[in-house]
Coordinates of C-alpha atoms and ligand atoms in Angstrom, one line a residue:
M1 CA 190.3 113.1 65.6
M2 CA 186.6 113.9 64.9
R3 CA 186.5 115.6 68.4
T4 CA 189.5 117.8 67.7
L5 CA 187.9 118.8 64.4
V6 CA 184.6 119.7 66.0
A7 CA 186.4 121.7 68.8
M8 CA 188.4 123.6 66.1
L9 CA 185.3 124.4 64.1
A10 CA 183.5 125.5 67.3
G11 CA 186.4 127.7 68.2
L12 CA 186.4 129.3 64.7
L13 CA 182.7 129.9 64.9
L14 CA 183.1 131.5 68.4
L15 CA 185.8 133.8 67.0
Y16 CA 183.6 134.8 64.1
L17 CA 180.6 135.5 66.4
A18 CA 182.8 137.4 68.9
P19 CA 181.7 141.0 69.5
G20 CA 182.6 143.0 66.4
G21 CA 183.1 139.8 64.3
L22 CA 186.7 139.0 63.6
C23 CA 187.5 142.5 64.8
Q24 CA 191.3 142.1 64.5
G25 CA 190.7 141.3 60.8
C26 CA 188.0 143.9 60.2
A27 CA 190.1 146.0 57.9
V28 CA 190.7 145.7 54.1
N29 CA 193.2 143.0 53.0
K30 CA 195.9 143.5 50.5
D31 CA 193.7 142.7 47.5
E32 CA 191.1 145.3 48.6
S33 CA 193.6 148.1 49.4
P34 CA 193.4 149.7 45.9
L35 CA 189.8 150.6 46.8
V36 CA 191.0 152.5 49.8
R37 CA 193.7 154.2 47.8
D38 CA 191.0 155.2 45.3
L39 CA 189.1 157.0 48.1
Q40 CA 192.2 158.6 49.4
K41 CA 193.0 160.0 45.9
K42 CA 189.4 161.3 45.6
M43 CA 189.8 163.2 48.8
I44 CA 193.1 164.6 47.8
Y45 CA 192.0 165.6 44.3
S46 CA 188.9 167.3 45.7
V47 CA 191.0 169.9 47.5
N48 CA 190.3 173.1 45.8
A49 CA 192.2 176.3 46.4
S50 CA 189.0 178.5 46.5
A51 CA 187.1 176.3 49.0
P52 CA 188.1 176.4 52.7
P53 CA 190.2 173.4 53.7
N54 CA 188.3 170.5 55.2
P55 CA 189.4 169.0 58.5
S56 CA 187.5 165.8 58.1
I57 CA 189.6 165.0 55.0
L58 CA 192.9 165.5 56.8
L59 CA 191.7 163.6 59.7
A60 CA 190.8 160.6 57.5
L61 CA 194.1 160.7 55.6
R62 CA 196.0 160.7 58.9
L63 CA 194.1 157.6 60.0
A64 CA 195.0 155.7 56.9
Q65 CA 197.9 153.3 56.5
D66 CA 199.4 154.8 53.4
H67 CA 200.5 158.4 53.3
N68 CA 201.6 161.2 51.0
R69 CA 203.6 163.3 53.5
R70 CA 203.9 166.5 51.4
I71 CA 200.1 166.7 50.7
E72 CA 199.2 166.1 54.3
Q73 CA 201.7 168.8 55.5
D74 CA 200.3 171.1 52.9
M75 CA 196.7 170.5 54.2
L76 CA 197.8 171.0 57.7
N77 CA 199.4 174.4 56.9
K78 CA 196.2 175.5 55.1
L79 CA 194.0 174.3 58.0
S80 CA 196.2 176.2 60.4
Q81 CA 195.9 179.4 58.3
D82 CA 192.1 179.0 58.0
G83 CA 191.9 178.3 61.8
V84 CA 193.8 181.4 62.7
Q85 CA 191.8 183.6 60.2
R86 CA 188.2 182.4 60.5
A87 CA 187.9 180.4 63.7
V88 CA 186.6 183.0 66.1
A89 CA 183.9 184.5 64.0
S90 CA 182.6 181.9 61.5
F91 CA 183.3 178.4 62.8
S92 CA 180.5 176.4 64.4
S93 CA 181.5 174.4 67.5
G94 CA 181.7 171.1 65.6
Q95 CA 184.0 172.7 63.0
V96 CA 186.4 173.7 65.7
A97 CA 186.2 170.2 67.2
L98 CA 187.1 168.7 63.8
H99 CA 190.0 171.2 63.4
I100 CA 191.3 170.1 66.8
L101 CA 191.1 166.4 65.9
A102 CA 192.8 167.0 62.6
Q103 CA 195.6 168.9 64.3
Q104 CA 196.1 166.2 66.9
A105 CA 196.1 163.5 64.2
S106 CA 198.8 165.5 62.5
C107 CA 201.0 165.4 65.7
S108 CA 200.5 169.2 65.9
K109 CA 199.3 171.1 69.0
P110 CA 195.7 172.4 68.8
R111 CA 196.4 174.7 71.8
R112 CA 199.1 176.5 69.8
V113 CA 198.1 176.8 66.1
S114 CA 200.2 179.3 64.3
A115 CA 200.0 180.9 60.9
N116 CA 201.0 184.3 59.4
G117 CA 202.5 185.4 62.7
S118 CA 199.4 184.8 64.8
T119 CA 198.7 182.0 67.2
I120 CA 195.3 180.6 68.4
N121 CA 194.3 178.2 71.1
L122 CA 191.6 176.0 69.5
V123 CA 190.9 174.1 72.7
R124 CA 190.1 177.3 74.6
L125 CA 188.0 178.5 71.6
L126 CA 186.0 175.2 71.7
E127 CA 185.4 175.5 75.4
Q128 CA 183.9 178.9 74.7
K129 CA 181.8 177.8 71.7
F130 CA 180.6 174.8 73.8
Q131 CA 179.3 177.1 76.5
V132 CA 177.4 179.1 73.9
E133 CA 175.8 175.9 72.7
L134 CA 174.7 175.1 76.2
Q135 CA 173.3 178.6 76.8
N136 CA 171.3 178.2 73.6
I137 CA 169.7 175.0 75.0
V138 CA 168.7 177.0 78.1
S139 CA 167.2 179.9 76.1
H140 CA 165.8 178.1 73.0
G141 CA 165.5 174.4 74.0
N142 CA 168.0 173.5 71.2
P143 CA 171.7 173.8 70.9
L144 CA 173.0 176.5 68.5
T145 CA 173.8 173.6 66.0
N146 CA 172.8 170.0 66.9
F147 CA 173.7 167.0 69.0
Y148 CA 176.0 165.7 66.3
Q149 CA 178.2 168.7 66.8
L150 CA 177.8 168.7 70.6
S151 CA 179.1 165.1 70.5
L152 CA 182.0 166.1 68.4
D153 CA 182.7 168.9 70.9
V154 CA 182.7 166.4 73.9
L155 CA 184.9 164.1 71.9
A156 CA 187.5 166.8 71.1
L157 CA 187.5 168.3 74.6
C158 CA 187.9 164.8 76.0
Q159 CA 190.8 163.9 73.7
L160 CA 192.6 167.1 74.5
N161 CA 191.8 167.1 78.2
G162 CA 189.9 170.4 77.9
R163 CA 187.6 171.9 80.5
L164 CA 184.6 169.6 80.6
S165 CA 182.7 168.0 83.4
P166 CA 182.0 164.3 82.6
A167 CA 178.9 164.5 84.8
R168 CA 177.5 167.3 82.7
A169 CA 178.6 165.7 79.4
S170 CA 176.8 162.5 80.4
A171 CA 173.6 164.4 81.2
L172 CA 173.9 166.2 77.9
L173 CA 174.2 163.1 75.9
S174 CA 171.5 161.0 77.7
P175 CA 168.7 159.2 75.8
D176 CA 166.2 161.7 74.4
H177 CA 164.1 161.8 71.3
K178 CA 164.8 165.4 70.6
K179 CA 168.6 164.9 70.7
Y180 CA 168.8 161.7 68.5
Y181 CA 165.9 162.0 66.0
L182 CA 165.9 164.1 62.9
S183 CA 162.6 164.3 61.1
G184 CA 161.2 161.4 63.0
Q185 CA 164.2 159.2 62.0
F186 CA 166.8 158.0 64.5
S187 CA 170.1 159.7 63.5
V188 CA 172.7 156.9 63.5
D189 CA 175.4 159.5 62.7
T190 CA 174.6 161.5 65.9
A191 CA 174.4 158.4 68.0
A192 CA 177.7 157.0 66.7
V193 CA 179.6 160.2 67.6
A194 CA 177.9 160.3 71.0
V195 CA 179.2 156.8 71.6
L196 CA 182.8 157.7 70.6
A197 CA 182.6 160.8 72.9
Q198 CA 181.4 158.8 75.9
I199 CA 183.9 155.9 75.4
C200 CA 186.5 158.6 75.4
L201 CA 185.2 159.9 78.7
Q202 CA 185.3 156.4 80.2
T203 CA 188.8 155.6 79.0
R204 CA 190.8 158.8 79.3
G205 CA 192.1 160.6 82.3
Q206 CA 191.1 160.1 85.9
P207 CA 188.7 157.2 86.8
L208 CA 185.2 158.5 86.9
P209 CA 183.0 158.7 90.0
L210 CA 180.8 155.6 90.2
K211 CA 177.6 157.5 89.5
V212 CA 178.9 159.1 86.4
D213 CA 180.4 155.9 85.2
K214 CA 177.1 154.2 85.6
K215 CA 175.3 157.0 83.8
I216 CA 177.7 156.8 80.8
R217 CA 177.3 153.0 80.7
Q218 CA 173.5 153.4 80.5
N219 CA 173.8 156.0 77.8
V220 CA 176.1 153.9 75.7
Q221 CA 174.0 150.8 76.1
W222 CA 171.0 152.6 74.9
L223 CA 172.8 154.2 72.0
V224 CA 174.4 150.9 70.9
K225 CA 171.0 149.2 71.0
K226 CA 169.4 151.9 68.9
I227 CA 172.3 151.8 66.4
L228 CA 171.9 148.0 66.1
N229 CA 168.2 148.5 65.5
E230 CA 169.1 150.4 62.4
K231 CA 171.2 147.5 61.0
R232 CA 169.9 146.3 57.5
S233 CA 170.2 142.8 56.2
D234 CA 173.1 143.8 53.9
G235 CA 175.1 145.1 56.9
V236 CA 174.4 148.8 56.2
I237 CA 173.7 150.7 59.5
G238 CA 171.2 153.5 59.1
N239 CA 172.0 154.4 55.5
I240 CA 175.3 153.9 53.6
Y241 CA 176.5 157.4 54.7
S242 CA 176.1 156.7 58.4
T243 CA 177.6 153.3 58.2
G244 CA 181.2 154.4 58.6
L245 CA 180.6 156.3 61.8
A246 CA 178.4 153.4 63.1
M247 CA 181.3 151.0 62.5
Q248 CA 183.6 153.2 64.5
A249 CA 181.1 153.4 67.4
L250 CA 180.4 149.6 67.4
S251 CA 184.1 148.8 67.2
V252 CA 184.9 150.8 70.4
S253 CA 182.0 149.4 72.3
S254 CA 182.5 145.7 71.8
S255 CA 182.0 145.2 75.6
Y256 CA 178.4 146.4 75.1
L257 CA 177.7 143.8 72.3
K258 CA 176.4 140.3 72.6
P259 CA 177.9 137.5 70.4
G260 CA 176.2 137.7 67.0
D261 CA 174.9 141.3 67.5
W262 CA 177.0 142.6 64.6
S263 CA 179.4 141.2 62.0
C264 CA 181.9 143.8 61.2
L265 CA 183.2 141.9 58.2
H266 CA 179.7 141.6 56.7
T267 CA 179.3 145.4 56.9
L268 CA 182.8 146.0 55.6
H269 CA 182.2 143.9 52.5
T270 CA 179.0 145.7 51.6
V271 CA 180.8 149.1 52.0
L272 CA 183.7 147.9 49.8
D273 CA 181.2 146.7 47.1
K274 CA 179.8 150.3 46.9
I275 CA 183.1 152.0 46.4
P276 CA 183.4 151.2 42.6
Q277 CA 179.8 152.4 42.2
G278 CA 180.8 155.9 43.1
T279 CA 178.7 155.9 46.3
F280 CA 181.5 157.8 48.1
K281 CA 182.5 160.2 45.4
N282 CA 181.6 163.1 47.7
P283 CA 184.9 163.7 49.5
M284 CA 183.0 164.2 52.8
A285 CA 181.4 160.7 52.4
A286 CA 184.8 159.3 51.6
S287 CA 186.4 160.9 54.7
Q288 CA 183.7 159.4 57.0
I289 CA 184.0 155.9 55.6
L290 CA 187.8 155.6 55.3
P291 CA 188.8 155.2 59.0
S292 CA 186.5 152.1 59.3
L293 CA 188.1 150.5 56.3
E294 CA 191.4 150.7 58.1
N295 CA 190.0 149.4 61.4
R296 CA 190.6 152.8 62.9
T297 CA 188.4 155.3 64.9
Y298 CA 188.5 158.9 65.9
L299 CA 189.7 157.7 69.3
D300 CA 193.0 156.7 67.7
V301 CA 194.1 160.2 66.8
S302 CA 196.2 160.6 70.0
K303 CA 198.1 157.3 69.3
L304 CA 199.4 158.2 65.8
N305 CA 203.2 158.5 65.5
C306 CA 203.8 160.8 62.6
S307 CA 207.5 160.2 62.3
M308 CA 206.8 156.5 61.6
D309 CA 204.5 157.2 58.6
P310 CA 205.5 155.7 55.3
D311 CA 205.6 158.1 52.4
N312 CA 204.1 155.6 50.0
L313 CA 201.1 157.3 48.3
P314 CA 202.4 158.7 45.0
L315 CA 200.0 160.8 43.1
S316 CA 200.0 161.8 39.5
T317 CA 199.4 165.6 39.0
T318 CA 196.9 165.1 36.2
R319 CA 193.4 164.9 37.5
P320 CA 190.9 162.5 35.9
A321 CA 189.4 164.3 32.9
P322 CA 185.6 164.7 32.9
P323 CA 183.7 163.0 30.0
T324 CA 183.1 165.1 27.0
S325 CA 180.3 163.6 24.9
R326 CA 176.8 165.3 25.0
P327 CA 174.3 163.2 27.0
P328 CA 170.6 162.9 25.9
S329 CA 167.9 164.9 27.6
I330 CA 165.5 163.5 30.3
R331 CA 162.3 165.0 31.7
V332 CA 161.5 165.4 35.4
T333 CA 158.8 167.2 37.4
Y334 CA 159.8 169.5 40.2
T335 CA 157.7 170.7 43.1
V336 CA 158.3 173.3 45.8
A337 CA 155.9 173.2 48.8
D338 CA 155.6 174.8 52.1
G339 CA 154.8 171.7 54.2
V340 CA 154.7 173.6 57.5
N341 CA 152.2 176.4 56.9
N342 CA 150.8 175.2 53.6
T343 CA 151.1 178.6 51.9
F344 CA 152.2 177.3 48.5
N345 CA 152.6 174.2 46.4
D346 CA 153.8 174.6 42.8
S347 CA 155.0 172.2 40.2
I348 CA 156.8 172.4 36.9
S349 CA 158.1 169.9 34.3
V350 CA 161.6 170.5 32.8
T351 CA 164.2 168.7 30.6
V352 CA 167.8 168.4 31.7
P353 CA 170.8 166.5 30.3
Q354 CA 170.9 162.9 31.6
G355 CA 173.3 162.6 34.5
S356 CA 172.2 166.0 35.9
V357 CA 172.1 166.5 39.7
L358 CA 169.1 167.9 41.5
F359 CA 170.9 171.2 42.0
K360 CA 171.1 171.6 38.2
V361 CA 167.3 171.0 38.0
M362 CA 166.7 173.7 40.6
E363 CA 168.8 176.2 38.6
V364 CA 167.0 175.4 35.3
V365 CA 163.7 175.8 37.0
Q366 CA 164.7 179.0 38.8
D367 CA 165.7 180.5 35.4
K368 CA 162.4 179.5 33.9
D369 CA 160.2 181.0 36.7
P370 CA 162.1 182.9 39.4
S371 CA 158.9 184.2 41.1
K372 CA 157.9 180.7 42.1
F373 CA 161.2 178.7 42.2
S374 CA 164.0 181.0 43.3
F375 CA 166.2 179.6 46.0
K376 CA 169.3 180.3 48.1
Y377 CA 172.0 178.0 49.3
T378 CA 175.2 178.0 51.3
Q379 CA 178.3 175.9 50.5
S380 CA 178.7 173.2 53.3
S381 CA 181.4 170.6 53.5
W382 CA 179.0 168.2 51.9
G383 CA 178.2 170.5 49.0
P384 CA 175.3 173.0 48.4
Y385 CA 172.8 173.2 51.4
I386 CA 169.5 174.8 50.5
I387 CA 168.6 177.5 53.0
S388 CA 165.6 179.2 51.5
V389 CA 163.1 178.8 48.7
R390 CA 160.9 181.6 47.4
G391 CA 162.2 183.7 50.4
L392 CA 161.0 181.2 53.0
Q393 CA 164.1 180.6 55.3
A394 CA 165.0 177.5 57.3
D395 CA 165.5 178.3 61.0
N396 CA 167.4 176.1 63.4
N397 CA 165.6 177.4 66.5
Q398 CA 162.3 176.5 64.9
R399 CA 163.7 173.2 63.7
T400 CA 162.6 173.9 60.2
Y401 CA 164.6 173.0 57.0
W402 CA 164.2 172.4 53.3
Q403 CA 163.8 168.6 52.8
L404 CA 164.7 167.0 49.5
L405 CA 162.4 164.2 48.2
S406 CA 162.1 161.8 45.2
N407 CA 158.7 160.3 44.6
G408 CA 157.8 161.3 48.2
I409 CA 160.8 159.7 49.8
P410 CA 163.6 161.7 51.5
L411 CA 166.9 161.7 49.6
S412 CA 170.0 160.4 51.4
Q413 CA 172.2 162.7 49.4
G414 CA 172.3 166.5 49.0
A415 CA 171.2 168.5 46.0
G416 CA 174.7 168.7 44.5
D417 CA 175.2 164.9 44.5
Y418 CA 171.8 163.3 43.8
V419 CA 171.6 162.3 40.1
V420 CA 168.1 162.6 38.8
Y421 CA 166.4 160.1 36.4
N422 CA 163.8 160.3 33.6
G423 CA 160.2 160.6 34.8
E424 CA 161.2 161.3 38.4
R425 CA 159.0 163.4 40.7
L426 CA 161.4 165.7 42.7
E427 CA 160.3 167.9 45.6
V428 CA 161.8 170.5 47.9
R429 CA 159.5 170.7 50.9
F430 CA 159.6 173.1 53.9
S431 CA 159.5 170.7 56.9
T432 CA 160.3 170.4 60.5
Y433 CA 162.9 168.0 62.1
Ligands
CBY501 N1 177.8 168.4 60.7 C1 176.5 168.6 61.0 O1 176.1 169.4 61.8 C2 175.6 167.7 60.3 C3 175.1 166.5 61.2 C4 174.2 165.5 60.5 C5 173.6 164.5 61.5 C6 174.9 164.8 59.3 C7 173.7 164.6 58.3 C8 175.7 163.6 59.7 C9 177.1 163.5 59.2 N2 177.6 162.2 59.1 O2 177.7 164.4 58.8 C10 173.0 166.2 59.8 N3 172.9 165.7 58.5 C11 172.1 167.2 60.3 C12 172.2 167.6 61.8 C13 171.1 167.7 59.5 C14 170.2 168.9 60.0 C15 171.0 170.2 59.9 C16 170.4 171.4 60.7 C17 171.0 171.5 62.1 N4 170.3 171.4 63.1 O3 172.2 171.7 62.2 C18 169.0 168.8 59.1 C19 168.3 170.1 58.7 C20 167.9 167.9 59.6 C21 169.6 168.1 57.9 N5 170.8 167.4 58.2 C22 169.1 168.2 56.6 C23 169.6 167.4 55.5 C24 169.0 167.5 54.2 C25 169.6 168.8 53.5 C26 168.7 169.4 52.4 C27 169.0 170.8 52.1 N6 168.3 171.8 52.6 O4 170.0 171.1 51.3 C28 169.3 166.1 53.5 C29 169.7 166.3 52.1 C30 168.1 165.2 53.8 C31 166.9 165.5 52.9 N7 166.4 164.5 52.2 O5 166.4 166.5 52.8 C32 170.5 165.7 54.4 N8 170.5 166.4 55.6 C33 171.3 164.6 54.2 C34 171.1 163.6 53.0 C35 172.4 164.3 55.1 C36 173.4 163.1 54.8 C37 174.4 163.5 53.6 C38 174.8 162.3 52.8 C39 175.4 162.7 51.5 N9 176.0 161.7 50.8 O6 175.3 163.8 51.0 C40 174.1 163.0 56.2 C41 175.5 162.4 56.2 C42 174.0 164.4 56.8 C43 175.1 165.3 56.4 N10 172.7 164.9 56.2 CO1 171.7 166.2 57.1 C44 173.2 162.0 57.0 C45 173.0 160.6 56.4 O7 172.3 160.4 55.5 N11 173.8 159.6 57.0 C46 178.9 169.1 61.5 C47 179.9 169.9 60.6 C48 180.9 170.5 61.4 O8 180.5 169.0 59.7

């Protein structure tokens, strides 16, 4: 009797410690599913007619269990229109890759995207953009964008059987400081997408030549080890915003994990705890965490069967109303500094309403003293991205950017999301990555 009990307990323990934890069960349960619905609604309500449609959002909604078919169809139509209109000129390679994945996840054909009487082949377009990225590496030592986007490119070309040599792709994604570190910090996001891309190469299409297979194994082993190195005691991997992608990467590479390396459930519960705190209120953040909550990955897009989707996500048309009461004021100091050539370093103290984001502080300060604190930004999928301050522009080929800091520590959110607090020392510093 005692023996059977011990054997049963040992069996349970082994199951728990198995690579990926109880991976079968590493998805939200019925009680937790309102949290997932909450994120889905946030993403849906964020869709705004004046902003370009966001492929990451459709991709995430397609990977969820619950669906609102009309809204997903609507998003697909808008994405197709945007693809046909803007793709050639203004998309970066990673944006094309995300469009391809979103189209595939919607059971639509990325090679024949039609809207307003025109048709475009997104796979061919990505093949071309990918070549331009590779040429930029030859001429400038850097891709046109970054290795996160190159990894998305390999992933999308692999999923769609596009023109791509696995040997070249495996050389491209090999271990290298310059590829996987940003500002001296290991980029878990980049590594995670590079793992997904290479697991795709290993598991799709023809068996790989032995040498290439070995190279990919070595790459993935290195990346998985580096990702695990960034695991915190609460289960977060890198920071909370890279955790979703890291979960996807670790769950497709369970054969590279040793027992006890990672508990998927531990990470999942930490993530779930953060949802009610508003940590994923940025729709991009929600879109990158959602697949992992449903135990899905970007490698699943080819397996979705759209005709089987339930239409079970009703939405009210009234959006949540913003609060109306006037908040008290707080005081912060704000510094702009050229940390590369040390040509300027200026500070100012201002008051803003409590609950303001850094972007608001920057606007207030710019109005006060434009000669010192003027700035320019572009609208990225994550929100405003600061491209220049006082006329000094960030340059990808020089690996320079405007870094955001609080009390000397880099922020893990952008200027449009980070809520400032009383007495804080904020800084925007020209830096290299
Ligand atoms: N997407 C991309 O090309 C972005 C890839 C990414 C690795 C991305 C993070 C990861 C992701 N999951 O989406 C990335 N960031 C990159 C590559 C970069 C560099 C961009 C330049 C280039 N070579 O393309 C760079 C300059 C190093 C960078 N990120 C800067 C910043 C800061 C932006 C400040 C500004 N000027 O406005 C900032 C705010 C860090 C800082 N303290 O200055 C920053 N990034 C952050 C915080 C983030 C996270 C956003 C999290 C959030 N809630 O807002 C991020 C998810 C992300 C977006 N960056 Co970058 C990383 C994280 O913290 N986990 C492809 C496209 C098609 O979608």
